[in-house]
XYZ file of C-alpha atoms in Angstrom:
303
model
C -24.506 22.899 3.386
C -22.286 20.773 1.006
C -24.165 22.181 -2.071
C -23.601 25.793 -0.661
C -19.800 25.032 -0.248
C -19.651 23.599 -3.541
C -21.120 26.732 -5.402
C -18.819 29.002 -3.434
C -15.852 26.925 -4.700
C -17.213 26.926 -8.123
C -17.686 30.852 -7.921
C -14.073 31.327 -6.749
C -12.747 29.281 -9.574
C -14.864 31.120 -12.060
C -13.713 34.587 -10.617
C -10.201 33.517 -10.601
C -10.443 32.502 -14.401
C -12.314 35.582 -15.409
C -10.576 38.297 -13.228
C -7.156 37.050 -11.879
C -5.882 35.000 -14.766
C -6.099 37.743 -17.406
C -4.384 39.998 -14.962
C -1.631 37.445 -14.682
C -1.179 36.640 -18.261
C -1.131 40.403 -19.268
C 1.838 41.030 -17.049
C 3.970 38.277 -18.284
C 5.675 37.352 -21.663
C 2.539 35.416 -22.620
C 0.586 38.636 -23.107
C 0.837 38.004 -26.993
C -1.178 36.085 -27.940
C -2.665 34.350 -24.939
C -3.399 37.329 -22.792
C -4.985 39.219 -25.572
C -7.044 36.187 -26.557
C -8.328 35.725 -23.189
C -9.196 39.445 -22.649
C -11.172 39.256 -25.825
C -13.051 36.112 -24.905
C -13.895 38.115 -21.469
C -15.231 41.114 -23.446
C -17.431 38.865 -25.685
C -18.695 36.994 -22.705
C -19.474 40.318 -20.766
C -21.408 41.549 -23.791
C -23.361 38.506 -24.172
C -24.178 38.479 -20.292
C -25.380 42.161 -20.605
C -27.726 41.265 -23.510
C -29.110 38.226 -21.687
C -29.805 40.173 -18.549
C -31.633 42.984 -20.588
C -33.584 40.513 -22.536
C -34.531 38.631 -19.273
C -35.633 42.104 -17.675
C -37.956 42.736 -20.545
C -39.820 39.333 -20.234
C -40.491 39.763 -16.505
C -43.930 40.077 -15.159
C -45.290 43.433 -13.734
C -44.937 42.064 -10.109
C -41.289 40.908 -10.763
C -40.597 44.154 -12.582
C -41.812 46.235 -9.433
C -39.516 44.101 -7.144
C -36.684 44.582 -9.573
C -37.326 48.448 -9.497
C -36.953 48.256 -5.822
C -33.854 46.315 -5.858
C -32.375 48.368 -8.775
C -33.034 51.555 -7.000
C -31.177 50.412 -3.897
C -28.234 49.130 -6.190
C -28.096 52.333 -8.182
C -27.684 54.466 -5.028
C -24.537 52.510 -4.293
C -23.431 52.091 -7.989
C -20.860 54.709 -7.706
C -19.371 53.272 -4.670
C -19.371 49.921 -6.364
C -17.440 51.255 -9.405
C -14.921 52.848 -7.288
C -14.493 49.519 -5.206
C -14.016 47.489 -8.694
C -11.303 49.923 -9.623
C -9.486 49.861 -6.365
C -9.609 46.164 -6.040
C -8.341 45.891 -9.795
C -5.327 48.080 -8.884
C -4.621 46.022 -5.958
C -4.661 42.825 -7.876
C -2.540 44.086 -10.693
C -0.083 45.723 -8.088
C 0.303 42.396 -6.148
C 1.081 40.339 -9.258
C 3.590 43.014 -10.492
C 5.490 43.240 -7.244
C 5.679 39.538 -7.037
C 6.616 38.878 -10.564
C 9.190 41.812 -11.274
C 11.969 39.757 -9.961
C 11.257 36.870 -12.284
C 12.482 36.515 -16.133
C 8.832 35.918 -17.128
C 7.879 39.705 -16.275
C 8.806 41.744 -19.217
C 11.464 44.647 -18.219
C 9.379 47.143 -20.206
C 6.699 46.765 -17.554
C 9.076 47.553 -14.636
C 9.576 51.088 -13.235
C 11.812 53.333 -15.371
C 14.941 54.452 -14.018
C 15.175 58.096 -15.452
C 12.430 59.079 -17.965
C 9.357 57.432 -19.357
C 6.630 55.556 -17.947
C 6.169 51.971 -17.300
C 3.287 49.717 -16.045
C 4.538 49.852 -12.466
C 4.744 53.690 -12.865
C 1.156 53.569 -13.959
C 0.336 51.321 -10.985
C 1.745 53.973 -8.569
C -0.239 56.669 -10.237
C -3.436 54.544 -10.013
C -3.003 54.302 -6.310
C -2.857 58.021 -5.929
C -5.998 58.443 -8.432
C -7.720 55.888 -6.013
C -6.871 57.948 -2.822
C -7.911 61.181 -4.510
C -11.362 59.687 -5.705
C -12.220 58.284 -2.342
C -11.021 61.436 -0.307
C -12.843 64.553 0.944
C -12.049 67.992 -0.222
C -13.278 69.305 3.257
C -10.408 67.838 5.240
C -8.939 70.564 7.612
C -5.156 70.832 7.254
C -3.483 68.702 10.079
C -6.935 68.257 11.534
C -7.856 65.063 13.451
C -9.027 63.423 10.408
C -5.900 64.164 8.399
C -3.735 63.091 11.137
C -5.739 59.680 11.493
C -5.197 59.087 7.749
C -1.551 59.951 7.889
C -0.558 57.804 10.928
C -1.089 54.259 9.267
C 0.734 55.239 6.099
C 3.631 56.682 8.209
C 3.889 53.512 10.200
C 3.949 51.275 7.152
C 6.601 53.734 5.573
C 8.797 53.376 8.832
C 8.393 49.628 8.827
C 9.399 49.242 5.241
C 12.340 51.580 5.838
C 13.607 49.585 8.886
C 13.029 46.174 7.329
C 14.607 47.107 4.115
C 17.759 48.539 5.797
C 17.724 45.898 8.350
C 17.911 42.932 5.913
C 19.807 44.836 3.391
C 17.212 44.215 0.792
C 18.137 45.531 -2.861
C 16.510 48.700 -3.543
C 17.036 51.418 -6.186
C 17.658 54.627 -4.505
C 16.912 56.508 -7.777
C 13.269 55.639 -7.397
C 12.480 57.603 -4.126
C 15.727 58.288 -2.411
C 17.670 56.615 0.478
C 14.975 57.007 3.144
C 11.793 57.828 1.338
C 9.210 55.314 -0.012
C 5.712 55.387 -1.502
C 4.096 55.087 1.730
C 5.528 58.658 2.874
C 4.370 60.009 -0.473
C 0.719 58.797 0.193
C 0.940 60.118 3.768
C 1.791 63.575 2.730
C -0.663 63.823 -0.286
C -3.894 64.730 1.821
C -2.495 67.676 3.895
C -0.539 69.278 0.723
C -3.704 68.846 -1.333
C -5.527 70.642 1.410
C -3.083 73.676 1.055
C -3.255 73.673 -2.699
C -6.887 72.947 -2.942
C -7.482 75.599 -5.626
C -6.798 74.253 -9.159
C -4.977 77.389 -10.114
C -2.590 77.094 -7.434
C -1.550 73.435 -8.331
C -1.270 74.302 -12.039
C 0.915 77.315 -11.224
C 3.120 75.019 -9.031
C 3.321 72.330 -11.606
C 4.165 74.796 -14.353
C 6.889 76.371 -12.216
C 8.393 73.026 -11.393
C 8.480 71.968 -14.994
C 9.977 75.340 -15.950
C 12.625 74.724 -13.404
C 13.369 71.265 -14.573
C 13.736 72.299 -18.143
C 15.621 75.524 -17.815
C 17.336 75.633 -14.443
C 19.271 72.203 -14.523
C 16.933 70.821 -11.810
C 16.432 67.701 -13.813
C 20.096 67.058 -14.014
C 20.415 67.737 -10.203
C 17.619 64.952 -9.588
C 19.425 62.473 -11.832
C 23.092 62.974 -11.176
C 23.707 64.854 -7.998
C 25.433 63.151 -5.096
C 23.346 61.816 -2.117
C 25.162 64.198 0.449
C 25.707 67.986 0.449
C 29.384 68.631 -1.039
C 29.324 72.061 0.375
C 28.929 73.682 3.694
C 26.184 75.938 2.379
C 23.476 76.879 4.855
C 20.803 76.097 2.223
C 21.756 72.575 1.667
C 20.119 69.810 3.614
C 21.380 66.372 3.601
C 18.090 64.687 3.987
C 16.490 66.649 1.057
C 19.494 65.808 -1.182
C 19.410 62.116 -0.232
C 15.543 61.884 -0.848
C 15.057 64.509 -3.645
C 13.205 61.998 -6.023
C 10.522 61.223 -3.356
C 10.239 64.688 -2.093
C 9.973 66.505 -5.308
C 7.859 63.723 -6.962
C 5.185 65.010 -4.431
C 4.454 67.857 -6.803
C 3.441 65.757 -9.676
C 1.539 63.262 -7.392
C -0.389 66.081 -5.717
C -1.518 67.273 -9.189
C -2.764 63.689 -9.900
C -4.384 63.504 -6.482
C -6.285 66.786 -6.818
C -7.239 65.919 -10.418
C -8.796 62.723 -9.087
C -10.620 64.765 -6.446
C -12.159 66.799 -9.165
C -13.167 63.885 -11.230
C -14.915 62.463 -8.145
C -16.595 65.464 -7.509
C -17.953 65.940 -11.033
C -18.927 62.212 -11.338
C -20.794 61.977 -8.054
C -23.855 62.903 -9.981
C -23.753 59.322 -11.236
C -24.446 58.205 -7.769
C -28.139 59.281 -7.686
C -31.176 57.737 -9.102
C -33.254 60.267 -10.613
C -34.330 60.043 -14.325
C -35.618 63.684 -14.777
C -34.805 66.007 -17.535
C -32.528 68.175 -15.140
C -30.606 65.038 -14.246
C -30.103 63.995 -17.779
C -28.738 67.468 -18.642
C -26.316 66.978 -15.718
C -25.254 63.798 -17.185
C -24.450 65.438 -20.386
C -22.538 68.307 -18.686
C -20.631 65.826 -16.576
C -19.585 63.666 -19.494
C -18.585 66.728 -21.408
C -16.266 67.765 -18.536
C -14.766 64.497 -18.338
C -13.953 64.528 -21.950
C -12.383 67.711 -21.835
C -10.434 66.737 -18.749
C -9.379 63.649 -20.398
C -8.218 65.476 -23.529
C -6.313 68.192 -21.402
C -4.526 65.426 -19.458
C -3.494 63.663 -22.632
C -2.066 66.780 -24.051
C -0.142 67.477 -20.759
C 1.249 63.966 -20.913
């Protein structure tokens, strides 16, 4: 038992040095040169371990090879889920560090969320949460069905808790981020039902294009950035809640596009979750890789 406890402690220390420490350094002013050096060392170490594992596999006996095939087959069936889990846990770690470090001078201001235009590291973190939610969601969800409501309730509860606590203790907050009452938990809660309505890619592209057209040519961007937080007229069409939280509500359009794109990527990459080395499977791999490449180029051009 003592040796087992010791091995667990050693494993925790190694994982912290290999996984957590680089994430910590890369979100501080020590990114150059120490963070880059540590990341480079980790890349070299990973490459060496891959070569060692491959070499070790080639030298196994037939019996061990057969046993390894059974284990590998079982692993490959869950390989896709493992990759998604690694991605989500990495996003979580980076987010925890950024949220705790943003109030200290050691955290570079260029990594914080942007006030008006542009994209910082913390903006990338918010988008990564939406990508993770889209990858793990199902496109068969019925709008406001039991499954959708079950997914929304925890997020709505977290959003209300955050709203009440921040207002109750008068915690500093930037209303230009999501608005007076809105927060990111509310955004995550409404993504699934909205994406169900706009499940067709043509609808979301049309909505996103129309929204960008209004931002550019009908002064909507100026309204979002500079308008007061209350209706200044008695117009029937002016709603105080919308005006007070326009950033968060209108931001749902862009987040929904990211969410549906993540669903599409999850759908076309689900082929990697299977363990079939046939010619048909290899052709599907090639087609899927091509689709991913085209999608990446398209999203880069849109950005």
